[in-house]
Amino acid sequence: MSTIKDVARAARVSIATVSRVVNNDAKVSDKTRASVLKVMADIGYTPNANARALVTQKSSTIGVVIPDLTDPFFASLANGVDQVARQHHMQLLLSTGQISAESELQAINVLIERRCDVMVVHSKKIKAEVLLKLAEKIPGLVLIDRYIAAIAHRCVWLDNEEGGRIAARHLMSLSHQHIAYISSKYEIDDPLTRLKGFTEQLPQQHLTSSPDLIAYEEPNLRGGEIAAQKLLAKGLPFTAIFVYNDAMAIGAISTLEDNGFKVPSDISIIGFDDVLFSRYSRPKLTTLRYPIEQMAKKAALLALQLSKGEVSDEEHKYIPNLVKRESTAIAATTK
Amino acid sequence: MSTIKDVARAARVSIATVSRVVNNDAKVSDKTRASVLKVMADIGYTPNANARALVTQKSSTIGVVIPDLTDPFFASLANGVDQVARQHHMQLLLSTGQISAESELQAINVLIERRCDVMVVHSKKIKAEVLLKLAEKIPGLVLIDRYIAAIAHRCVWLDNEEGGRIAARHLMSLSHQHIAYISSKYEIDDPLTRLKGFTEQLPQQHLTSSPDLIAYEEPNLRGGEIAAQKLLAKGLPFTAIFVYNDAMAIGAISTLEDNGFKVPSDISIIGFDDVLFSRYSRPKLTTLRYPIEQMAKKAALLALQLSKGEVSDEEHKYIPNLVKRESTAIAATTK
DNA sequence: ACGGCAAATGTAAACGTTTTCATTTTTTCC
DNA sequence: GGAAAAAATGAAAACGTTTACATTTGCCGT
């Protein structure tokens, strides 16, 4: 692959001059600029970004750490960051790592090796104190979907507890008395926090929560199917399910209908996230909107600012919105 | 950020030695290795990948060019490549570019600047001759979802025409006589090729195709909704729709049911792609399986081999599989 | 025609590594 | 104990850029 030297030689100028035309530096005459440009096109020169990054100490790269691209939630996250990257003529460097402290840490490390100075990190398992150290080391690091008080202004997060409360209120307003919860089997905060908000709202209508009406599975379509089966197998009465996320919710609906239950007339379902296809499910899914793409953009922008040394102590807390569609209705027994 | 020199100084050895322990080179005594390792941990040294890439002339990065992460089809593609990257301890560099020759070209260029020697490119709009030049320049470039005869062994593609034929045969076997086609509005080969295969199969049952029964829209959920509305608005009779992709199919079903048509009893729908949520739609979608993730893995592996100079003249053509689920049934009138 | 100044261009150091080759240290063997 | 061989270490060049500083060129006014 040709280098700046090849161009310099062919154009009979110094490499400094070539560098100047590559970088659109003003200090070069129109004549030489034109001839250099021509040579570059002729020999097909492409500047080496690694060499550039080395000397300038900037990577022009935004890093993203997520567990997995297949999950539309994370794809949206990555997409949000990508949009900001494009706007700023930067590139997306993707570092995936399953949800484990070790794997997440390694994913971040890859970005550091690349001297990525702007990064949006989705980490559930790394301990807060470790993250704190990392944040200190890398000014442009922003946490998404996680809250650590000591660096609150560098966290872009959603109030899951409030989400749980909203779901509970909605279902109770429809007179549901027995509400099940389908949860993610992973030991991360989100399902717990959502359940907490949900549970603490119940006594308001003199309801209580029952651990028997909770099923834990993989947070995807298949997991939702299985969780619903488990719930059904218990033989306990319930007229509504609050589901950890939309994928599980749709899986659950699938099982329910296959077993002869109508949603929402027999059983109401409320999901979480409002991923793209939730409004196209049958019945259309009632859910809590998690504006992840918007949050990701915010996080990327914030990371960009921080990397330039700009600071603000604003908080970046988002509240989920109730999106009423067709999967919830008045409780069956009271109809 | 600390460098190899800092480590060398602190450990009282030369940078060559530090480099050796970083790279796990055998030629270093256990004693010095241990002490260097300790120093590295103490001062929190992370090797600079850019410097490394510069001197070794390898980027340890697999590049992917796709239009957009939000589309689950492309997310699966990226995911397949990512899996291979992880297996080979490489990183995913994502370069997105809308579907236009200019944008695609620029996306590829970004990867070249990064000296990405392995890349999986999804390009619909760049002219074959340009791609040929690029392929010549970059041995590790593989095209996915496109076929160019001159570099057939570097293309991983699906036989769309055969897909069209399979869809036609399936629908005809269910006695459908009037079949509409919902197409992508983008001027790329795929929708045309699928339609071609589809159309050429019709005369076998003495059917003919009608341009009036074709609607063109954005290839996503919303586009499917609109396309179905358009079809309905024409007031022409049809009992089945062959839809360009699953997202559109699900959008179409949504519109159809909202307008009082039952799928499949009134109208049968067959999609294309078999994305994850197709089997969770209501009714479950009959579709043609496009094994994109598997193909992406293949493409990544192939690119890896090619970049190492290994060649084979094998072709990499995939045939879509019919996945019969619930959205197709015997034509209404013949019931 | 010439000094002076601005504009254009060039020189060379620096970025942080890897790696070849040379040198030093350690081990082995008689 | 000492020579030879093996193992460990170090010195320095190279990778392809950018950029501060030095030098050359061209132009102006007199």
XYZ file of C-alpha atoms (C1' of nucleotides) in Angstrom:
730
model
C 0.000 0.000 0.000
C 1.389 3.372 -0.971
C 2.544 5.878 1.604
C 2.923 9.581 1.905
C 6.523 9.218 0.764
C 5.471 7.676 -2.512
C 3.172 10.577 -3.122
C 5.872 13.083 -2.178
C 8.351 11.486 -4.510
C 5.960 11.297 -7.443
C 4.795 14.857 -6.929
C 8.359 16.130 -6.330
C 7.505 17.781 -3.043
C 8.287 17.011 0.576
C 6.112 14.773 2.691
C 5.234 17.808 4.792
C 3.565 19.356 1.815
C 1.644 16.221 1.038
C 0.543 16.040 4.625
C -0.663 19.596 4.336
C -2.833 18.921 1.346
C -4.200 15.771 2.940
C -5.196 17.782 5.977
C -6.442 20.688 3.954
C -3.921 23.015 5.468
C -4.107 26.533 4.049
C -0.377 26.983 3.603
C 0.007 25.391 0.211
C -0.264 26.967 -3.220
C -3.139 26.066 -5.475
C -0.746 24.770 -8.068
C 1.062 22.277 -5.887
C -2.161 21.275 -4.170
C -3.649 20.370 -7.514
C -0.637 18.372 -8.606
C -0.416 16.518 -5.303
C -4.108 15.733 -5.453
C -3.639 14.341 -8.906
C -0.753 12.114 -7.855
C -2.755 10.846 -4.895
C -5.620 9.881 -7.130
C -3.291 8.289 -9.671
C -1.475 6.012 -7.305
C -4.508 5.460 -5.092
C -3.087 6.789 -1.884
C -5.009 6.359 1.353
C -3.612 7.889 4.534
C -2.772 5.457 7.301
C -5.094 6.132 10.201
C -2.902 4.219 12.628
C 0.127 6.366 11.961
C -2.027 9.413 12.192
C -3.573 8.335 15.471
C -0.142 7.627 16.836
C 1.260 11.045 16.205
C -1.826 13.111 16.866
C -2.861 11.094 19.895
C -6.447 11.028 18.725
C -8.257 8.011 17.408
C -11.298 9.641 15.791
C -13.147 6.616 17.005
C -16.081 6.230 19.344
C -16.090 2.966 21.218
C -19.178 1.108 22.326
C -19.324 -1.756 24.744
C -22.457 -3.885 24.577
C -23.191 -7.520 25.238
C -24.599 -8.485 21.912
C -25.792 -7.035 18.639
C -28.624 -9.443 18.037
C -30.731 -7.954 20.754
C -32.610 -5.085 19.128
C -32.285 -3.099 22.307
C -28.522 -3.067 22.046
C -28.618 -2.661 18.314
C -30.588 0.530 18.887
C -28.055 1.627 21.442
C -25.191 1.071 19.030
C -27.160 2.763 16.323
C -27.659 5.878 18.405
C -23.948 6.132 19.076
C -23.208 5.486 15.436
C -25.367 8.392 14.389
C -23.450 10.756 16.609
C -20.186 9.283 15.379
C -21.117 9.900 11.776
C -22.112 13.456 12.533
C -18.663 14.029 13.951
C -16.810 12.132 11.252
C -15.773 9.454 13.622
C -15.918 5.710 13.420
C -17.713 3.152 15.548
C -15.526 0.608 17.231
C -17.659 -2.115 18.657
C -16.561 -4.206 21.549
C -18.895 -6.950 22.595
C -18.663 -8.856 25.819
C -21.169 -11.083 27.456
C -22.513 -9.964 30.762
C -19.691 -10.872 33.107
C -17.247 -8.615 34.880
C -14.272 -10.186 33.204
C -15.707 -10.029 29.736
C -16.923 -6.480 30.111
C -13.567 -5.407 31.429
C -11.796 -6.970 28.523
C -14.105 -5.245 26.094
C -13.236 -1.895 27.627
C -9.599 -2.749 27.560
C -9.693 -3.340 23.846
C -10.974 0.176 23.430
C -8.241 1.571 25.625
C -5.625 -0.247 23.599
C -7.008 1.459 20.553
C -6.673 4.723 22.439
C -10.331 5.350 22.008
C -10.858 8.562 23.909
C -14.620 8.582 23.620
C -16.603 5.625 24.809
C -20.110 4.604 25.716
C -20.095 1.652 28.028
C -22.918 -0.665 28.914
C -21.670 -2.574 31.894
C -23.791 -4.411 34.388
C -21.269 -6.518 36.183
C -18.093 -4.531 36.731
C -17.945 -3.309 40.304
C -18.607 0.360 40.873
C -15.173 0.989 42.341
C -13.449 -0.511 39.314
C -15.588 1.549 36.996
C -14.705 4.612 39.032
C -10.994 4.007 38.491
C -11.565 3.516 34.807
C -13.623 6.665 34.578
C -10.835 8.578 36.232
C -8.351 7.258 33.736
C -10.519 7.951 30.704
C -12.222 11.321 30.778
C -14.408 10.491 27.766
C -16.005 7.424 29.295
C -19.750 7.483 29.831
C -21.889 4.807 31.414
C -25.196 3.989 29.882
C -27.976 2.141 31.628
C -26.240 2.317 34.961
C -26.063 4.778 37.798
C -23.099 5.342 40.069
C -23.561 8.249 42.417
C -19.915 9.322 42.479
C -19.970 9.955 38.750
C -23.640 10.730 38.370
C -22.987 13.308 35.678
C -21.375 10.632 33.545
C -24.254 8.185 33.757
C -27.153 8.121 31.344
C -29.789 5.930 32.905
C -33.434 5.049 33.168
C -35.451 4.981 36.347
C -36.433 1.340 36.404
C -38.096 1.585 39.753
C -40.462 4.227 38.502
C -41.105 1.976 35.515
C -42.218 -0.762 37.867
C -44.493 1.644 39.675
C -46.068 2.852 36.463
C -46.732 -0.707 35.339
C -48.316 -1.574 38.667
C -50.515 1.480 38.614
C -51.660 0.767 35.085
C -52.558 -2.817 35.811
C -54.278 -1.910 39.064
C -56.279 0.765 37.319
C -57.634 -2.073 35.194
C -58.722 -3.880 38.355
C -56.202 -6.670 38.169
C -55.778 -8.400 41.513
C -53.413 -11.212 40.735
C -50.425 -10.101 38.771
C -47.509 -12.292 37.801
C -44.009 -11.094 36.959
C -41.765 -12.575 34.295
C -38.190 -11.684 35.006
C -34.764 -12.054 33.513
C -32.767 -14.825 35.087
C -29.611 -12.750 35.042
C -28.453 -11.287 38.256
C -28.406 -7.697 37.289
C -30.149 -4.734 38.810
C -32.795 -4.007 36.226
C -35.252 -6.843 36.759
C -34.885 -6.463 40.505
C -35.360 -2.734 40.494
C -38.396 -3.002 38.257
C -39.858 -5.606 40.543
C -39.133 -3.437 43.556
C -40.985 -0.464 42.141
C -43.784 -2.737 41.060
C -44.119 -4.485 44.393
C -44.031 -1.389 46.524
C -46.922 0.045 44.600
C -49.252 -2.896 45.187
C -50.306 -2.182 48.787
C -51.856 1.030 47.556
C -54.707 -1.138 46.291
C -54.347 -3.545 49.177
C -52.677 -6.112 46.984
C -49.669 -8.118 47.926
C -47.010 -9.693 45.827
C -46.430 -13.377 45.748
C -43.029 -14.904 45.002
C -44.890 -17.861 43.494
C -46.024 -15.711 40.642
C -42.549 -14.908 39.432
C -40.712 -16.807 36.707
C -37.088 -16.240 35.751
C -35.761 -16.969 32.274
C -33.446 -15.764 29.507
C -34.531 -12.258 28.521
C -35.466 -13.119 24.970
C -38.406 -14.490 22.972
C -37.711 -18.075 23.828
C -37.257 -17.211 27.493
C -40.653 -15.528 27.486
C -42.266 -18.656 26.086
C -40.740 -20.837 28.738
C -41.507 -18.456 31.564
C -45.163 -18.350 30.567
C -45.253 -22.139 30.504
C -43.836 -22.258 33.999
C -46.365 -19.758 35.255
C -49.202 -21.720 33.698
C -47.864 -24.958 35.141
C -48.176 -23.627 38.657
C -51.922 -23.519 38.304
C -52.259 -20.332 40.312
C -54.791 -17.743 39.244
C -53.587 -14.503 37.625
C -55.081 -12.121 35.140
C -52.072 -10.053 34.182
C -48.327 -10.333 33.734
C -45.746 -7.611 34.026
C -42.924 -8.793 31.778
C -39.288 -7.791 32.018
C -38.960 -6.867 28.369
C -40.868 -6.852 25.120
C -39.100 -9.830 23.647
C -40.135 -11.964 26.602
C -43.598 -10.445 26.492
C -44.082 -11.488 22.906
C -42.747 -14.940 23.667
C -45.170 -15.157 26.581
C -48.109 -14.122 24.424
C -47.143 -16.817 21.994
C -47.311 -19.479 24.686
C -50.485 -18.097 26.184
C -52.369 -18.090 22.919
C -51.091 -21.516 22.022
C -52.637 -22.654 25.293
C -55.981 -21.142 24.545
C -55.709 -17.954 26.558
C -56.692 -14.749 24.848
C -54.598 -11.653 25.345
C -55.822 -9.297 26.680
C -59.328 -10.622 27.388
C -58.122 -13.515 29.528
C -54.726 -12.238 30.495
C -53.230 -8.776 30.184
C -49.580 -8.353 29.287
C -47.398 -5.324 29.767
C -43.847 -5.297 28.483
C -40.858 -3.043 28.850
C -38.619 -1.249 26.326
C -40.942 -0.584 23.413
C -38.650 -2.038 20.816
C -39.563 -1.440 17.224
C -41.656 -4.500 16.583
C -43.730 -4.229 19.754
C -46.276 -2.135 17.976
C -46.592 -4.758 15.302
C -47.207 -7.726 17.510
C -50.679 -9.178 17.704
C -52.164 -7.902 19.891
C -50.113 -4.722 19.801
C -48.081 -4.633 22.938
C -48.736 -2.300 25.822
C -45.332 -1.457 27.192
C -43.060 1.067 28.856
C -41.048 3.065 26.457
C -37.309 2.973 27.075
C -35.878 5.660 24.784
C -32.601 3.856 24.375
C -31.585 5.329 21.059
C -32.154 8.831 22.292
C -30.262 7.992 25.472
C -27.410 6.534 23.456
C -27.141 9.689 21.420
C -27.091 11.708 24.590
C -24.407 9.467 26.023
C -22.248 9.746 22.919
C -22.571 13.502 22.865
C -21.738 13.659 26.537
C -18.708 11.436 26.079
C -17.550 13.649 23.265
C -17.818 16.736 25.452
C -16.097 15.120 28.382
C -13.229 13.971 26.204
C -12.665 17.595 25.286
C -12.552 18.572 28.904
C -15.959 20.182 28.985
C -17.860 19.349 32.122
C -21.283 19.873 33.555
C -22.840 18.349 36.619
C -26.205 17.816 35.058
C -27.893 14.487 35.688
C -29.145 12.328 32.846
C -32.035 10.397 34.248
C -34.809 9.221 31.956
C -38.292 8.103 32.941
C -40.091 5.394 30.965
C -43.400 6.281 29.346
C -46.463 4.140 29.429
C -47.467 3.207 25.899
C -51.005 1.878 25.985
C -51.761 -0.450 23.135
C -53.826 -3.589 22.967
C -52.319 -6.186 25.246
C -53.831 -4.883 28.457
C -57.507 -4.655 29.353
C -59.902 -4.722 32.290
C -59.318 -7.785 34.423
C -61.273 -10.840 33.281
C -63.144 -11.574 36.491
C -64.597 -8.117 36.873
C -65.878 -7.992 33.326
C -1.123 7.354 29.389
C 1.954 5.334 30.197
C 4.120 3.834 27.506
C 6.444 0.928 27.105
C 9.330 3.238 27.999
C 7.836 4.017 31.353
C 7.555 0.338 32.071
C 11.111 -0.299 30.891
C 12.473 2.455 33.068
C 10.605 1.348 36.169
C 11.554 -2.286 35.667
C 15.164 -1.410 34.804
C 15.158 -3.315 31.548
C 15.113 -2.321 27.901
C 11.946 -1.670 25.990
C 12.738 -4.721 23.881
C 12.379 -6.888 26.927
C 9.109 -5.294 27.896
C 7.844 -5.813 24.385
C 8.796 -9.449 24.696
C 6.807 -9.999 27.829
C 3.846 -8.137 26.411
C 3.907 -10.426 23.405
C 4.565 -13.514 25.437
C 7.835 -14.123 23.723
C 9.699 -17.129 25.108
C 13.086 -15.482 25.270
C 12.790 -13.863 28.642
C 13.663 -15.249 32.037
C 10.928 -16.002 34.499
C 12.410 -13.566 36.951
C 12.416 -10.547 34.690
C 9.061 -11.493 33.237
C 7.558 -11.487 36.690
C 9.054 -8.155 37.622
C 7.989 -6.543 34.362
C 4.493 -7.888 34.773
C 4.352 -6.405 38.222
C 5.462 -2.996 37.021
C 2.907 -3.109 34.233
C 0.129 -3.819 36.674
C 1.371 -1.161 39.066
C 1.461 1.682 36.643
C -1.528 0.447 34.651
C 0.166 0.055 31.330
C -1.911 -0.722 28.244
C -0.115 -1.286 24.942
C -0.929 1.156 22.190
C -2.680 -0.737 19.430
C -2.074 2.017 16.910
C 1.680 1.907 17.332
C 1.539 -1.829 17.164
C -0.558 -1.834 14.017
C 1.835 0.608 12.466
C 4.919 -1.465 12.938
C 3.426 -4.898 12.423
C 1.265 -3.825 9.511
C -1.685 -5.735 10.896
C -4.747 -4.186 12.388
C -6.268 -7.189 14.173
C -9.547 -5.718 13.133
C -12.346 -7.070 10.991
C -14.269 -4.407 9.192
C -17.941 -4.595 8.315
C -19.805 -2.357 5.963
C -23.572 -2.343 6.367
C -26.247 0.270 5.816
C -27.740 0.317 9.239
C -27.706 -1.477 12.561
C -31.357 -1.042 13.372
C -32.454 -3.522 10.777
C -32.311 -6.918 12.459
C -31.132 -8.463 9.226
C -27.989 -6.369 9.248
C -27.611 -6.687 12.974
C -27.492 -10.458 12.459
C -24.946 -9.993 9.738
C -22.728 -7.889 11.968
C -23.246 -10.340 14.770
C -22.045 -13.242 12.659
C -18.886 -11.389 11.758
C -18.397 -10.362 15.352
C -18.509 -13.961 16.480
C -15.744 -14.893 14.101
C -13.778 -11.825 15.144
C -13.997 -12.795 18.785
C -12.876 -16.311 18.038
C -9.796 -14.881 16.390
C -9.168 -12.233 19.000
C -9.930 -9.473 16.618
C -12.107 -6.429 16.892
C -15.145 -5.358 14.945
C -14.854 -2.051 13.170
C -18.236 -0.999 11.949
C -18.673 1.290 9.031
C -22.200 2.245 8.182
C -23.284 3.890 4.986
C -26.718 4.316 3.540
C -27.405 2.550 0.318
C -25.714 4.841 -2.189
C -22.547 4.289 -4.165
C -20.851 7.282 -2.639
C -21.726 6.425 0.898
C -20.775 2.781 0.554
C -17.490 3.737 -0.999
C -16.713 6.080 1.811
C -17.505 3.407 4.360
C -15.026 1.085 2.696
C -12.474 3.834 2.558
C -12.655 4.333 6.281
C -11.720 0.699 6.723
C -8.821 1.032 4.323
C -7.534 4.024 6.214
C -7.548 1.904 9.327
C -5.572 -0.666 7.339
C -8.236 -3.200 8.000
C -6.999 -6.196 6.071
C -10.088 -8.302 6.593
C -13.445 -6.976 5.595
C -16.979 -8.099 4.921
C -18.744 -5.685 2.664
C -22.432 -5.360 2.012
C -22.639 -3.127 -1.010
C -25.570 -2.844 -3.330
C -24.792 0.287 -5.237
C -21.100 0.392 -6.013
C -20.495 -0.609 -9.614
C -19.027 -4.027 -10.222
C -15.946 -2.661 -11.920
C -15.165 -0.407 -8.966
C -15.632 -3.263 -6.557
C -13.328 -5.342 -8.715
C -10.561 -2.760 -8.393
C -11.082 -2.609 -4.653
C -11.013 -6.374 -4.376
C -7.760 -6.430 -6.237
C -6.276 -3.891 -3.889
C -7.486 -5.629 -0.727
C -7.030 -9.374 -0.735
C -9.110 -9.848 2.406
C -12.237 -8.208 1.033
C -15.326 -10.365 0.737
C -18.690 -9.360 -0.672
C -21.794 -10.514 1.081
C -25.223 -10.573 -0.432
C -23.899 -9.814 -3.885
C -22.561 -11.812 -6.774
C -19.935 -10.659 -9.231
C -18.853 -13.372 -11.599
C -15.248 -12.219 -11.924
C -14.700 -12.716 -8.204
C -17.273 -15.401 -7.610
C -15.122 -17.126 -5.011
C -15.150 -13.949 -2.947
C -18.913 -13.540 -2.918
C -21.195 -15.055 -0.334
C -24.684 -14.746 -1.677
C -28.204 -16.082 -1.700
C -30.078 -17.218 -4.743
C -32.929 -14.751 -4.664
C -34.369 -15.955 -7.926
C -34.772 -19.440 -6.561
C -36.380 -17.889 -3.507
C -38.973 -16.275 -5.743
C -39.623 -19.583 -7.437
C -40.058 -21.397 -4.152
C -42.517 -18.797 -2.924
C -44.513 -19.026 -6.143
C -44.629 -22.803 -6.003
C -45.743 -22.769 -2.392
C -48.530 -20.313 -3.007
C -49.650 -22.100 -6.169
C -49.717 -25.403 -4.356
C -52.276 -23.791 -2.101
C -54.375 -22.939 -5.162
C -53.852 -19.209 -5.068
C -54.682 -17.586 -8.378
C -54.260 -13.928 -7.694
C -51.043 -13.135 -5.942
C -49.795 -9.688 -5.124
C -46.184 -8.709 -4.509
C -44.990 -6.177 -1.969
C -41.580 -4.927 -2.937
C -38.863 -2.673 -1.640
C -38.863 0.710 -3.290
C -35.085 0.763 -3.482
C -33.512 0.151 -6.795
C -31.394 -2.779 -5.882
C -31.269 -6.233 -7.358
C -32.896 -8.273 -4.627
C -36.541 -7.314 -4.946
C -36.277 -7.488 -8.713
C -34.579 -10.857 -8.738
C -37.091 -12.296 -6.316
C -39.897 -11.000 -8.449
C -38.268 -12.431 -11.531
C -38.051 -15.935 -10.091
C -41.565 -15.573 -8.784
C -43.027 -14.372 -12.047
C -41.354 -16.937 -14.225
C -42.836 -19.704 -12.155
C -46.432 -18.576 -12.575
C -47.127 -19.832 -16.111
C -46.558 -23.331 -14.844
C -50.047 -23.108 -13.376
C -51.251 -20.950 -16.229
C -51.177 -17.843 -14.094
C -49.891 -14.514 -15.185
C -48.444 -11.700 -13.214
C -50.006 -8.306 -13.093
C -47.997 -5.143 -12.511
C -51.076 -3.705 -10.832
C -50.647 -6.087 -7.977
C -47.246 -4.772 -6.996
C -46.623 -2.120 -4.349
C -43.263 -0.552 -3.646
C -42.353 0.865 -0.255
C -39.599 1.191 2.342
C -38.470 -2.293 3.323
C -39.523 -2.040 6.948
C -42.576 -2.505 9.150
C -44.066 0.843 8.323
C -43.427 0.316 4.620
C -45.307 -2.971 4.816
C -48.276 -1.266 6.372
C -48.395 1.356 3.675
C -47.877 -1.105 0.859
C -50.786 -3.206 2.073
C -52.973 -0.128 2.229
C -52.076 0.704 -1.346
C -52.878 -2.804 -2.493
C -56.190 -2.735 -0.733
C -56.994 0.668 -2.184
C -56.746 -0.677 -5.711
C -59.777 -2.833 -5.136
C -58.384 -5.718 -7.182
C -58.940 -9.264 -6.007
C -56.047 -11.240 -4.525
C -55.784 -14.012 -2.005
C -52.083 -14.026 -1.267
C -49.116 -11.680 -1.039
C -45.482 -12.509 -1.547
C -43.683 -9.910 0.547
C -40.134 -8.716 0.052
C -39.105 -9.236 3.656
C -40.471 -10.230 7.024
C -40.586 -6.746 8.437
C -42.821 -5.633 5.580
C -44.838 -8.827 5.896
C -45.576 -8.148 9.522
C -46.452 -4.566 8.739
C -48.762 -5.806 5.998
C -50.485 -8.259 8.311
C -51.038 -5.441 10.734
C -52.818 -3.377 8.112
C -54.775 -6.326 6.774
C -56.132 -7.330 10.155
C -56.926 -3.743 11.036
C -59.039 -3.722 7.889
C -60.928 -6.838 8.814
C -59.047 -9.371 6.735
C -57.949 -12.547 8.434
C -54.526 -13.951 7.744
C -54.304 -16.613 6.430
C -57.984 -17.491 5.970
C -58.730 -14.448 3.820
C -55.278 -13.612 2.607
C -52.087 -15.651 2.776
C -48.767 -13.949 3.421
C -45.316 -15.256 2.752
C -42.295 -13.260 3.811
C -38.584 -13.459 3.212
C -35.582 -13.630 5.585
C -36.937 -15.440 8.612
C -35.686 -12.905 11.082
C -35.887 -13.853 14.711
C -39.297 -12.471 15.530
C -41.037 -13.921 12.494
C -41.869 -17.059 14.387
C -43.412 -14.998 17.142
C -45.714 -12.925 15.047
C -49.396 -13.665 15.092
C -50.050 -15.604 12.973
C -46.588 -17.090 12.855
C -45.060 -16.070 9.609
C -44.462 -18.426 6.712
C -41.271 -17.246 5.123
C -38.097 -18.098 3.274
C -35.143 -18.572 5.501
C -32.179 -16.394 4.659
C -29.368 -17.773 6.816
C -27.643 -14.433 7.050
C -25.772 -15.023 10.285
C -24.360 -18.279 9.013
C -23.459 -16.593 5.746
C -21.801 -13.736 7.594
C -19.682 -16.175 9.550
C -18.708 -17.882 6.354
C -17.839 -14.543 4.792
C -15.716 -13.507 7.754
C -13.868 -16.808 7.752
C -13.328 -16.542 4.029
C -12.029 -12.983 4.335
C -9.655 -14.139 7.035
C -8.294 -16.886 4.812
C -7.957 -14.645 1.811
C -6.088 -12.059 3.816
C -3.554 -14.722 4.640
C -3.113 -15.521 0.991
C -5.051 -18.759 1.103
C -7.292 -19.182 -1.892
C -9.915 -21.578 -3.129
C -12.239 -21.235 -6.059
C -15.214 -22.643 -4.279
C -18.512 -20.828 -4.739
C -20.556 -19.697 -1.780
C -24.116 -19.742 -2.956
C -26.927 -20.292 -0.486
C -30.475 -21.343 -1.233
C -33.355 -20.060 0.887
C -35.473 -22.627 2.689
C -39.216 -22.553 2.851
C -40.353 -22.281 6.445
C -44.015 -23.151 6.613
C -45.787 -21.623 9.555
C -49.227 -20.162 9.903
C -49.559 -17.200 7.585
C -50.290 -19.180 4.450
C -53.267 -21.460 3.769
C -55.466 -22.769 1.000
C -56.850 -19.943 -1.107
C -60.073 -18.505 0.220
C -62.253 -18.944 -2.844
C -61.506 -22.617 -3.238
C -62.261 -23.412 0.356
C 18.041 46.372 -8.520
C 17.488 45.408 -3.917
C 16.093 44.914 1.012
C 12.349 43.226 3.404
C 8.372 40.525 4.214
C 4.972 37.089 3.425
C 3.949 32.874 1.508
C 5.370 28.376 0.316
C 8.058 24.566 1.097
C 11.345 21.546 3.383
C 13.894 19.229 7.447
C 13.787 16.558 11.189
C 11.989 15.044 15.543
C 8.427 12.703 17.621
C 4.519 9.339 18.408
C 4.938 3.856 20.728
C 5.767 -0.125 19.152
C 8.303 -4.661 16.987
C 12.204 -6.994 15.502
C 16.915 -7.924 13.690
C 21.254 -8.236 15.050
C 24.803 -7.640 18.386
C 26.211 -8.134 22.983
C 26.209 -9.844 27.529
C 25.178 -13.337 30.894
C 24.395 -18.014 32.227
C 24.769 -22.886 31.675
C 26.953 -27.049 30.151
C 30.449 -30.177 29.627
C 35.045 -31.992 29.723
C 38.352 -24.013 35.836
C 37.539 -22.674 31.503
C 35.936 -22.891 26.675
C 31.906 -23.371 24.007
C 27.117 -23.206 23.537
C 22.782 -21.469 24.898
C 19.941 -18.149 26.886
C 18.767 -13.524 27.993
C 19.071 -8.858 27.115
C 19.932 -4.517 24.714
C 20.658 -1.001 20.781
C 18.758 0.832 16.996
C 16.094 0.991 12.803
C 11.672 0.961 10.975
C 6.504 1.658 10.487
C 3.712 6.418 8.273
C 2.325 10.249 9.883
C 2.160 15.510 11.961
C 4.179 19.707 13.152
C 7.588 23.160 15.002
C 11.033 25.356 13.078
C 14.187 26.538 9.352
C 14.830 27.674 4.752
C 13.682 29.103 0.203
C 10.889 31.512 -3.094
C 8.210 35.237 -4.845
C 6.493 39.777 -4.496
C 6.308 44.567 -3.004
C 7.790 49.252 -2.697
C 11.419 52.225 -3.314
